[in-house]
Amino acid sequence: MLELSHTTKTHDESRQGEALDLVTTGLSKGRKLYIESYGCQMNFSDSEIVASILMDKGYETTKDYKEADVVFINTCSIRENAEQRVRNRLKEFESAKAKNPGMVVGVLGCMAERLKAKFLEEEKLVDVVVGPDAYRDLPNLIDQVDDGAKAVNVLLSREETYADISPVRLNSNGISAFISIMRGCDNMCSFCVVPFTRGRERSRDVESIVKEAQDLFNIGYKEVTLLGQNVDSYKYTPNVGEGEEAKPQVNFAQLLALVADVSPELRVRFSTSHPKDITDEVLHTMAKYENICNYIHLPVQSGNSRILDLMNRTYDRAWYMERVDAIRRIIPACGISTDVITGFCTETEEEHLETLSMMEYVKYDFAYMFAYSERPGTLAAKRYADDIPEEIKKRRLTEVVNLQREHSLSRLQKFVGNRHKVLIEGFSKRSDQDFCGRNDQNTMVVFPVDARYQVGDYVEVLGLSCTSATLIGKIVD
């Protein structure tokens, strides 16, 4: 995978393998929990749910797996290299377990659901295998391991949303937080394992989402990102008691407005959108609220209609371009990012060129770019031969990356000389003499520290220069 992007992303390469920070509750029973996460932001959000469930049972988290009593690795099956990383990491845990035979080692998440038998049979180190819908069962499963048994729960649910669990905000800057609004996916893209590892789509109830946003704002958070495999397909029908009048279904545009209404000082972002579902109603809601950021991640995957059909994306080239036109018309300043897969089954050179021409048409702010990697169990693996040679996949990927680099730089150059409202998220990775934060379009902005302001403040920043990934500026009054 190659990426040209900014700090917060759907799949943040800088966070892969990140461990949770130590949190003290004062309730410890002497057991320490270590969780390491891979994959998309949903996985990192799930790790916070796991931590919350176990901390309610008295666990503490640690960033050192060698001192942990329970070690979990929260996994991803989207790409082959993610699975290999996990297998390599499990081998490293083996030496720690040899010194501490009572250590419980578990695999959570998408790989757990897909490879449950292999983990228990081949990876003798693994004691617990738990799928994304079974985290409530973790205390019971750990008890089973303590009693000398292996423990597995990878059952998928049609109801589980963890709506009643308030995630422990770990590794947080105290300013930005993620709120999971739905789980699972019904889209059945032929290259994707998510419907098989995370189950069918189900939306969390509106009241719990708005309450979580309000609670976060009340304790000082200034930004929330609404998370889902496909947020645009969010729909929730409120429950009513016997004899009560039915309440109307709430869609994503309406949910977005309700969260934005929590406070004009609370910034709202969301990820990820599906081109078949993003409606003009969503776009008009974004345009109406100043605190809903003008940024949409709109994965295209391919610019060719035949390949899109093989991918089962349920839209064609013309539909996607019409949605981009609508975004540009309704929200002229909107930033757009995307996902691109090169070398999908049977892709011709002419079809690859259509992807490049789509990139020229949209001129994405940034992109997540991959050479096709066949995933076992997907519809593509069952139906189509992975017949594009690796050297051609990689050459096409290089062409996509080089073009995106040009577009990213061009888009950022347009920000130079303009003022941007930026939420200060922390200090720059390179220097504590610089603040960093993102503008409305999700671009990372770096600017000198000003003693009048602190992390969590909104500031006006004038863009002075840029790289292909960062806008450099200064605070102006």
Short mmCIF file of C-alpha atoms in Angstrom, two decimals:
data_model
loop_
_atom_site.label_atom_id
_atom_site.label_comp_id
_atom_site.label_asym_id
_atom_site.label_seq_id
_atom_site.Cartn_x
_atom_site.Cartn_y
_atom_site.Cartn_z
CA MET A 1 0.00 0.00 0.00
CA LEU A 2 1.18 3.51 -0.81
CA GLU A 3 -0.40 6.62 0.60
CA LEU A 4 -0.36 10.35 0.04
CA SER A 5 -2.35 11.67 2.93
CA HIS A 6 -2.47 13.61 6.14
CA THR A 7 -2.59 12.73 9.80
CA THR A 8 -6.09 11.38 10.29
CA LYS A 9 -7.03 8.69 7.82
CA THR A 10 -9.23 5.72 7.30
CA HIS A 11 -6.17 3.48 7.47
CA ASP A 12 -3.40 5.37 9.27
CA GLU A 13 -0.05 3.72 8.54
CA SER A 14 1.63 5.64 11.38
CA ARG A 15 -0.71 4.01 13.95
CA GLN A 16 -0.30 0.37 12.85
CA GLY A 17 0.76 -1.69 15.86
CA GLU A 18 -0.01 1.13 18.28
CA ALA A 19 -0.47 0.08 21.91
CA LEU A 20 -2.92 1.68 24.32
CA ASP A 21 -1.67 4.18 26.88
CA LEU A 22 -1.64 3.30 30.57
CA VAL A 23 -4.84 4.36 32.29
CA THR A 24 -5.20 4.21 36.06
CA THR A 25 -8.62 3.42 37.49
CA GLY A 26 -7.65 2.54 41.04
CA LEU A 27 -9.67 -0.69 40.71
CA SER A 28 -6.86 -3.01 39.60
CA LYS A 29 -7.02 -6.65 40.63
CA GLY A 30 -3.38 -6.97 39.71
CA ARG A 31 -4.04 -7.91 36.06
CA LYS A 32 -2.61 -5.76 33.30
CA LEU A 33 -3.99 -5.58 29.78
CA TYR A 34 -1.99 -4.87 26.62
CA ILE A 35 -3.84 -4.19 23.34
CA GLU A 36 -2.10 -3.62 20.02
CA SER A 37 -4.19 -2.51 17.02
CA TYR A 38 -3.89 -2.83 13.25
CA GLY A 39 -6.07 -1.82 10.31
CA CYS A 40 -8.74 0.85 9.95
CA GLN A 41 -9.95 3.39 12.49
CA MET A 42 -12.88 1.09 13.35
CA ASN A 43 -10.34 -1.34 14.82
CA PHE A 44 -8.76 1.35 16.98
CA SER A 45 -12.24 2.37 18.11
CA ASP A 46 -13.01 -1.28 18.93
CA SER A 47 -9.86 -1.47 21.07
CA GLU A 48 -11.25 1.36 23.18
CA ILE A 49 -14.47 -0.64 23.64
CA VAL A 50 -12.46 -3.73 24.69
CA ALA A 51 -10.47 -1.64 27.16
CA SER A 52 -13.69 -0.22 28.61
CA ILE A 53 -15.24 -3.68 29.08
CA LEU A 54 -12.17 -5.06 30.84
CA MET A 55 -11.40 -1.95 32.88
CA ASP A 56 -14.90 -2.26 34.32
CA LYS A 57 -13.67 -5.63 35.60
CA GLY A 58 -10.66 -3.99 37.26
CA TYR A 59 -7.98 -4.35 34.60
CA GLU A 60 -5.34 -1.71 33.95
CA THR A 61 -3.75 -1.10 30.55
CA THR A 62 -0.01 -1.12 29.95
CA LYS A 63 2.13 -0.15 26.94
CA ASP A 64 4.66 -2.93 27.65
CA TYR A 65 3.47 -6.38 26.61
CA LYS A 66 6.27 -8.01 28.62
CA GLU A 67 4.62 -6.91 31.87
CA ALA A 68 1.05 -7.74 30.79
CA ASP A 69 -1.12 -10.58 32.08
CA VAL A 70 -3.44 -10.41 29.08
CA VAL A 71 -2.11 -9.55 25.60
CA PHE A 72 -4.54 -8.84 22.74
CA ILE A 73 -3.73 -8.07 19.13
CA ASN A 74 -6.63 -6.43 17.27
CA THR A 75 -6.31 -7.48 13.66
CA CYS A 76 -7.17 -6.55 10.08
CA SER A 77 -7.78 -8.76 7.05
CA ILE A 78 -8.02 -6.09 4.38
CA ARG A 79 -4.50 -6.63 3.00
CA GLU A 80 -2.15 -9.59 3.02
CA ASN A 81 0.71 -7.62 4.56
CA ALA A 82 -1.50 -6.76 7.57
CA GLU A 83 -2.00 -10.46 8.27
CA GLN A 84 1.72 -11.16 7.94
CA ARG A 85 2.50 -8.38 10.41
CA VAL A 86 0.20 -9.99 12.95
CA ARG A 87 1.78 -13.43 12.54
CA ASN A 88 5.26 -11.94 13.00
CA ARG A 89 4.10 -10.05 16.07
CA LEU A 90 2.65 -13.21 17.65
CA LYS A 91 6.08 -14.83 17.37
CA GLU A 92 7.53 -11.93 19.38
CA PHE A 93 4.92 -12.45 22.10
CA GLU A 94 5.98 -16.11 22.35
CA SER A 95 9.19 -15.37 24.25
CA ALA A 96 7.31 -13.18 26.75
CA LYS A 97 4.82 -15.98 27.37
CA ALA A 98 7.65 -18.46 27.90
CA LYS A 99 8.82 -16.31 30.83
CA ASN A 100 5.24 -15.82 32.07
CA PRO A 101 3.28 -19.04 31.35
CA GLY A 102 0.14 -17.56 32.91
CA MET A 103 -0.03 -14.84 30.25
CA VAL A 104 -3.22 -14.95 28.17
CA VAL A 105 -2.67 -14.18 24.46
CA GLY A 106 -5.67 -13.37 22.28
CA VAL A 107 -6.43 -12.42 18.70
CA LEU A 108 -9.32 -9.98 18.20
CA GLY A 109 -11.06 -8.52 15.18
CA CYS A 110 -11.31 -9.40 11.51
CA MET A 111 -8.48 -11.96 11.30
CA ALA A 112 -9.90 -13.68 14.37
CA GLU A 113 -13.21 -14.27 12.64
CA ARG A 114 -11.64 -15.36 9.36
CA LEU A 115 -8.79 -17.56 10.64
CA LYS A 116 -10.12 -18.86 13.95
CA ALA A 117 -9.14 -22.52 13.39
CA LYS A 118 -5.66 -21.69 12.12
CA PHE A 119 -4.88 -19.54 15.12
CA LEU A 120 -5.77 -22.27 17.58
CA GLU A 121 -4.16 -25.11 15.63
CA GLU A 122 -1.08 -23.50 14.07
CA GLU A 123 -0.34 -20.69 16.51
CA LYS A 124 -0.14 -22.74 19.69
CA LEU A 125 0.61 -19.52 21.53
CA VAL A 126 -2.97 -18.19 21.05
CA ASP A 127 -5.43 -18.83 23.91
CA VAL A 128 -8.39 -16.65 22.91
CA VAL A 129 -9.92 -15.89 19.50
CA VAL A 130 -12.67 -13.25 19.51
CA GLY A 131 -14.58 -11.68 16.61
CA PRO A 132 -15.73 -8.03 16.42
CA ASP A 133 -19.24 -8.75 17.73
CA ALA A 134 -18.23 -10.79 20.79
CA TYR A 135 -16.22 -8.37 22.93
CA ARG A 136 -18.79 -8.39 25.74
CA ASP A 137 -17.90 -12.06 26.22
CA LEU A 138 -14.20 -11.36 26.89
CA PRO A 139 -14.29 -11.58 30.72
CA ASN A 140 -15.96 -14.99 30.47
CA LEU A 141 -13.51 -16.18 27.78
CA ILE A 142 -10.51 -15.12 29.86
CA ASP A 143 -11.96 -17.07 32.80
CA GLN A 144 -12.15 -20.14 30.56
CA VAL A 145 -8.47 -19.79 29.70
CA ASP A 146 -7.61 -19.38 33.38
CA ASP A 147 -9.33 -22.73 33.90
CA GLY A 148 -7.06 -24.35 31.31
CA ALA A 149 -9.19 -24.24 28.16
CA LYS A 150 -8.85 -22.49 24.82
CA ALA A 151 -11.67 -19.98 24.21
CA VAL A 152 -13.36 -18.89 21.00
CA ASN A 153 -16.31 -16.63 20.17
CA VAL A 154 -16.49 -15.37 16.60
CA LEU A 155 -20.27 -15.30 16.25
CA LEU A 156 -21.52 -12.41 14.16
CA SER A 157 -24.52 -10.44 15.38
CA ARG A 158 -27.37 -8.64 13.66
CA GLU A 159 -27.94 -6.40 16.69
CA GLU A 160 -24.64 -5.65 18.46
CA THR A 161 -23.59 -1.98 18.25
CA TYR A 162 -22.00 -1.53 21.73
CA ALA A 163 -24.24 1.56 22.03
CA ASP A 164 -24.35 1.36 25.83
CA ILE A 165 -20.57 1.14 26.28
CA SER A 166 -18.71 4.40 26.70
CA PRO A 167 -15.31 3.79 25.10
CA VAL A 168 -12.21 4.56 27.14
CA ARG A 169 -10.49 7.36 25.22
CA LEU A 170 -6.97 6.03 25.02
CA ASN A 171 -4.01 7.48 23.09
CA SER A 172 -6.15 10.59 22.81
CA ASN A 173 -5.08 14.21 22.62
CA GLY A 174 -8.21 15.06 24.59
CA ILE A 175 -9.37 17.16 21.65
CA SER A 176 -10.47 14.74 18.88
CA ALA A 177 -12.47 11.53 19.31
CA PHE A 178 -14.13 8.90 17.14
CA ILE A 179 -17.76 7.85 17.54
CA SER A 180 -18.83 4.58 15.97
CA ILE A 181 -22.34 5.05 14.52
CA MET A 182 -22.80 1.67 12.82
CA ARG A 183 -21.16 -1.71 12.36
CA GLY A 184 -20.85 -4.18 9.52
CA CYS A 185 -21.43 -3.72 5.80
CA ASP A 186 -24.02 -4.89 3.24
CA ASN A 187 -22.22 -3.74 0.09
CA MET A 188 -20.45 -7.02 -0.82
CA CYS A 189 -17.68 -5.43 -2.90
CA SER A 190 -16.03 -8.41 -4.55
CA PHE A 191 -12.50 -7.58 -3.30
CA CYS A 192 -13.47 -6.97 0.35
CA VAL A 193 -13.65 -9.30 3.36
CA VAL A 194 -15.46 -6.87 5.68
CA PRO A 195 -19.01 -8.26 5.20
CA PHE A 196 -17.66 -11.70 6.15
CA THR A 197 -15.59 -10.56 9.14
CA ARG A 198 -17.82 -7.79 10.55
CA GLY A 199 -21.23 -9.05 9.52
CA ARG A 200 -24.35 -7.33 8.27
CA GLU A 201 -24.94 -3.61 8.55
CA ARG A 202 -26.72 -2.28 11.65
CA SER A 203 -27.04 1.29 12.85
CA ARG A 204 -26.63 2.47 16.41
CA ASP A 205 -29.50 4.35 18.03
CA VAL A 206 -29.54 8.12 17.54
CA GLU A 207 -29.88 9.05 21.20
CA SER A 208 -26.72 7.24 22.28
CA ILE A 209 -24.68 8.81 19.47
CA VAL A 210 -25.81 12.35 20.25
CA LYS A 211 -25.30 11.75 23.98
CA GLU A 212 -21.75 10.49 23.37
CA ALA A 213 -21.00 13.62 21.31
CA GLN A 214 -22.49 15.85 24.02
CA ASP A 215 -20.55 14.06 26.78
CA LEU A 216 -17.31 14.43 24.84
CA PHE A 217 -17.92 18.14 24.30
CA ASN A 218 -18.76 18.59 27.98
CA ILE A 219 -15.34 17.25 29.01
CA GLY A 220 -13.42 19.41 26.55
CA TYR A 221 -13.35 17.58 23.22
CA LYS A 222 -13.62 19.91 20.24
CA GLU A 223 -13.93 17.45 17.35
CA VAL A 224 -15.69 14.15 16.67
CA THR A 225 -15.48 11.86 13.66
CA LEU A 226 -18.52 9.66 12.97
CA LEU A 227 -17.30 6.22 11.94
CA GLY A 228 -18.82 3.46 9.87
CA GLN A 229 -17.92 1.16 7.00
CA ASN A 230 -20.43 3.21 4.97
CA VAL A 231 -21.81 6.11 7.00
CA ASP A 232 -24.15 7.28 4.23
CA SER A 233 -26.26 4.15 4.61
CA TYR A 234 -26.91 4.89 8.30
CA LYS A 235 -30.60 4.48 9.09
CA TYR A 236 -32.22 4.02 12.47
CA THR A 237 -35.88 3.49 13.26
CA PRO A 238 -36.61 4.50 16.88
CA ASN A 239 -38.26 1.89 19.07
CA VAL A 240 -41.75 2.76 20.35
CA GLY A 241 -43.80 1.24 23.13
CA GLU A 242 -47.08 -0.55 22.68
CA GLY A 243 -49.80 1.86 21.63
CA GLU A 244 -47.32 4.65 20.81
CA GLU A 245 -47.23 6.25 17.40
CA ALA A 246 -44.39 5.10 15.14
CA LYS A 247 -41.46 7.51 14.84
CA PRO A 248 -39.83 8.30 11.48
CA GLN A 249 -36.57 6.68 10.46
CA VAL A 250 -33.44 8.82 10.92
CA ASN A 251 -30.98 8.89 8.01
CA PHE A 252 -27.34 10.00 7.94
CA ALA A 253 -28.04 13.60 6.90
CA GLN A 254 -30.42 13.99 9.85
CA LEU A 255 -27.94 12.37 12.26
CA LEU A 256 -25.21 14.67 11.00
CA ALA A 257 -27.38 17.71 11.77
CA LEU A 258 -28.23 16.42 15.25
CA VAL A 259 -24.54 15.97 16.13
CA ALA A 260 -23.65 19.37 14.65
CA ASP A 261 -26.37 20.92 16.83
CA VAL A 262 -24.57 19.77 20.00
CA SER A 263 -22.49 22.95 19.78
CA PRO A 264 -21.14 25.24 17.06
CA GLU A 265 -17.78 24.78 18.82
CA LEU A 266 -17.80 21.03 18.16
CA ARG A 267 -16.30 20.15 14.79
CA VAL A 268 -17.88 17.18 13.01
CA ARG A 269 -16.20 14.88 10.50
CA PHE A 270 -17.20 11.48 9.13
CA SER A 271 -15.74 8.46 7.34
CA THR A 272 -16.28 6.58 5.07
CA SER A 273 -18.76 7.47 2.29
CA HIS A 274 -19.89 5.17 -0.52
CA PRO A 275 -20.49 6.86 -3.90
CA LYS A 276 -23.80 5.01 -4.41
CA ASP A 277 -25.24 6.41 -1.17
CA ILE A 278 -23.97 9.94 -0.69
CA THR A 279 -27.03 12.12 -1.27
CA ASP A 280 -27.61 15.76 -2.03
CA GLU A 281 -29.35 15.91 1.37
CA VAL A 282 -26.03 15.05 3.06
CA LEU A 283 -24.21 17.65 0.95
CA HIS A 284 -26.76 20.38 1.72
CA THR A 285 -26.52 19.52 5.45
CA MET A 286 -22.75 19.90 5.26
CA ALA A 287 -23.13 23.24 3.49
CA LYS A 288 -25.64 24.46 6.09
CA TYR A 289 -23.48 23.85 9.18
CA GLU A 290 -20.22 25.75 9.55
CA ASN A 291 -18.95 23.17 12.07
CA ILE A 292 -19.36 20.19 9.70
CA CYS A 293 -16.01 20.00 7.94
CA ASN A 294 -15.86 20.34 4.17
CA TYR A 295 -14.16 17.04 3.54
CA ILE A 296 -15.40 13.75 2.04
CA HIS A 297 -13.54 10.48 1.63
CA LEU A 298 -15.14 9.04 -1.52
CA PRO A 299 -13.42 5.79 -2.61
CA VAL A 300 -13.47 5.35 -6.38
CA GLN A 301 -11.34 2.13 -6.55
CA SER A 302 -11.26 2.27 -10.38
CA GLY A 303 -12.15 4.77 -13.08
CA ASN A 304 -13.46 2.13 -15.48
CA SER A 305 -17.09 1.00 -15.51
CA ARG A 306 -16.38 -2.64 -16.43
CA ILE A 307 -13.90 -3.03 -13.57
CA LEU A 308 -16.31 -1.29 -11.18
CA ASP A 309 -18.94 -3.85 -12.20
CA LEU A 310 -16.52 -6.73 -11.50
CA MET A 311 -15.79 -5.12 -8.14
CA ASN A 312 -19.57 -5.02 -7.49
CA ARG A 313 -19.35 -1.35 -6.60
CA THR A 314 -22.94 -0.76 -7.88
CA TYR A 315 -22.06 2.52 -9.63
CA ASP A 316 -20.31 3.31 -12.89
CA ARG A 317 -17.87 5.95 -14.03
CA ALA A 318 -20.60 8.43 -15.01
CA TRP A 319 -22.42 8.06 -11.66
CA TYR A 320 -19.22 8.72 -9.71
CA MET A 321 -18.41 11.80 -11.79
CA GLU A 322 -21.94 13.12 -11.26
CA ARG A 323 -21.51 12.76 -7.47
CA VAL A 324 -18.20 14.66 -7.66
CA ASP A 325 -19.94 17.37 -9.71
CA ALA A 326 -22.64 17.60 -7.02
CA ILE A 327 -20.02 17.99 -4.28
CA ARG A 328 -18.25 20.74 -6.23
CA ARG A 329 -21.58 22.50 -6.91
CA ILE A 330 -23.04 22.35 -3.39
CA ILE A 331 -19.77 22.61 -1.38
CA PRO A 332 -17.27 24.36 -3.69
CA ALA A 333 -14.44 24.33 -1.14
CA CYS A 334 -14.84 20.64 -0.24
CA GLY A 335 -11.74 18.45 0.01
CA ILE A 336 -12.09 15.01 -1.57
CA SER A 337 -9.89 11.98 -0.96
CA THR A 338 -10.17 8.47 -2.37
CA ASP A 339 -9.04 4.85 -2.51
CA VAL A 340 -7.56 3.37 -5.70
CA ILE A 341 -6.84 -0.29 -6.49
CA THR A 342 -4.52 -1.04 -9.44
CA GLY A 343 -4.29 -4.34 -11.27
CA PHE A 344 -7.70 -5.76 -10.36
CA CYS A 345 -8.61 -9.01 -12.14
CA THR A 346 -8.54 -8.68 -15.98
CA GLU A 347 -7.80 -4.93 -15.90
CA THR A 348 -6.44 -3.82 -19.27
CA GLU A 349 -4.01 -1.01 -19.93
CA GLU A 350 -6.83 1.10 -21.40
CA GLU A 351 -8.93 0.55 -18.25
CA HIS A 352 -5.98 1.57 -16.08
CA LEU A 353 -5.70 4.78 -18.12
CA GLU A 354 -9.36 5.49 -17.30
CA THR A 355 -8.42 5.45 -13.61
CA LEU A 356 -5.70 8.02 -14.32
CA SER A 357 -8.20 10.14 -16.28
CA MET A 358 -10.65 9.97 -13.37
CA MET A 359 -7.90 11.25 -11.09
CA GLU A 360 -7.31 14.10 -13.53
CA TYR A 361 -11.05 14.87 -13.52
CA VAL A 362 -11.40 15.01 -9.73
CA LYS A 363 -7.91 16.09 -8.67
CA TYR A 364 -8.12 14.47 -5.24
CA ASP A 365 -6.59 16.20 -2.24
CA PHE A 366 -5.02 12.89 -1.20
CA ALA A 367 -5.47 9.17 -1.74
CA TYR A 368 -4.83 5.68 -0.38
CA MET A 369 -3.45 3.59 -3.20
CA PHE A 370 -3.02 -0.18 -3.41
CA ALA A 371 -2.01 -2.88 -5.83
CA TYR A 372 -4.75 -5.54 -5.83
CA SER A 373 -4.22 -8.25 -3.21
CA GLU A 374 -6.52 -11.26 -3.44
CA ARG A 375 -8.18 -12.03 -0.11
CA PRO A 376 -9.35 -15.61 0.52
CA GLY A 377 -13.10 -15.96 0.93
CA THR A 378 -14.02 -12.87 -1.08
CA LEU A 379 -16.29 -12.97 -4.11
CA ALA A 380 -13.38 -11.97 -6.36
CA ALA A 381 -11.25 -14.86 -5.08
CA LYS A 382 -14.09 -17.28 -5.85
CA ARG A 383 -15.07 -15.86 -9.25
CA TYR A 384 -12.02 -14.32 -10.93
CA ALA A 385 -8.42 -15.24 -11.59
CA ASP A 386 -5.85 -12.88 -10.08
CA ASP A 387 -4.29 -12.65 -13.54
CA ILE A 388 -2.40 -9.33 -13.62
CA PRO A 389 1.37 -9.92 -13.12
CA GLU A 390 2.82 -8.28 -10.00
CA GLU A 391 5.26 -6.15 -11.99
CA ILE A 392 2.36 -4.67 -13.99
CA LYS A 393 0.32 -4.04 -10.82
CA LYS A 394 3.29 -2.26 -9.27
CA ARG A 395 4.04 -0.22 -12.39
CA ARG A 396 0.43 0.93 -12.58
CA LEU A 397 0.48 1.73 -8.86
CA THR A 398 3.61 3.85 -9.36
CA GLU A 399 1.84 5.80 -12.11
CA VAL A 400 -1.16 6.39 -9.84
CA VAL A 401 1.07 7.48 -6.96
CA ASN A 402 3.11 9.87 -9.11
CA LEU A 403 -0.03 11.50 -10.50
CA GLN A 404 -1.57 11.82 -7.04
CA ARG A 405 1.61 13.43 -5.76
CA GLU A 406 1.21 16.13 -8.42
CA HIS A 407 -2.45 16.67 -7.52
CA SER A 408 -1.79 16.76 -3.76
CA LEU A 409 0.84 19.45 -4.24
CA SER A 410 -1.39 21.40 -6.62
CA ARG A 411 -4.35 21.30 -4.21
CA LEU A 412 -2.17 22.46 -1.31
CA GLN A 413 -0.66 25.28 -3.34
CA LYS A 414 -4.16 26.72 -3.67
CA PHE A 415 -4.28 27.04 0.14
CA VAL A 416 -1.16 29.23 0.21
CA GLY A 417 -2.09 32.88 0.71
CA ASN A 418 -5.50 32.02 2.24
CA ARG A 419 -6.72 32.02 5.83
CA HIS A 420 -7.77 28.73 7.42
CA LYS A 421 -9.65 27.95 10.61
CA VAL A 422 -7.51 25.36 12.40
CA LEU A 423 -8.15 23.41 15.58
CA ILE A 424 -4.84 23.09 17.45
CA GLU A 425 -4.45 19.32 18.05
CA GLY A 426 -0.96 19.32 19.56
CA PHE A 427 2.66 19.97 18.76
CA SER A 428 4.30 19.11 15.48
CA LYS A 429 6.06 15.74 15.36
CA ARG A 430 9.27 17.52 14.36
CA SER A 431 9.36 20.33 16.90
CA ASP A 432 7.67 21.49 20.09
CA GLN A 433 8.14 25.00 18.76
CA ASP A 434 5.34 24.38 16.25
CA PHE A 435 1.65 23.61 16.67
CA CYS A 436 -0.22 21.36 14.27
CA GLY A 437 -3.87 20.91 13.40
CA ARG A 438 -6.14 20.43 10.40
CA ASN A 439 -8.14 22.84 8.34
CA ASP A 440 -11.69 22.30 7.10
CA GLN A 441 -10.48 20.14 4.20
CA ASN A 442 -8.53 17.78 6.51
CA THR A 443 -5.15 19.15 5.46
CA MET A 444 -2.47 19.09 8.15
CA VAL A 445 -1.27 22.61 8.98
CA VAL A 446 1.93 23.38 10.90
CA PHE A 447 2.57 26.82 12.40
CA PRO A 448 4.77 28.42 15.13
CA VAL A 449 3.63 28.23 18.74
CA ASP A 450 1.96 31.40 19.98
CA ALA A 451 1.82 31.84 23.77
CA ARG A 452 -1.69 33.28 23.55
CA TYR A 453 -3.10 29.93 22.39
CA GLN A 454 -3.06 26.34 23.54
CA VAL A 455 -4.10 22.88 22.39
CA GLY A 456 -7.85 22.79 21.83
CA ASP A 457 -8.14 26.40 20.66
CA TYR A 458 -9.39 27.42 17.23
CA VAL A 459 -7.04 29.82 15.42
CA GLU A 460 -6.88 31.58 12.07
CA VAL A 461 -3.78 30.48 10.15
CA LEU A 462 -2.42 32.14 7.02
CA GLY A 463 -0.91 29.63 4.59
CA LEU A 464 2.64 30.66 3.66
CA SER A 465 4.08 27.60 1.87
CA CYS A 466 3.51 23.89 1.51
CA THR A 467 4.96 20.47 0.85
CA SER A 468 2.96 17.75 -0.96
CA ALA A 469 1.37 16.75 2.36
CA THR A 470 1.53 19.74 4.74
CA LEU A 471 0.52 23.38 4.73
CA ILE A 472 2.95 25.66 6.58
CA GLY A 473 1.64 28.92 7.98
CA LYS A 474 1.38 31.37 10.87
CA ILE A 475 -1.39 32.46 13.24
CA VAL A 476 -3.02 35.74 12.28
CA ASP A 477 -5.47 37.82 14.31
#
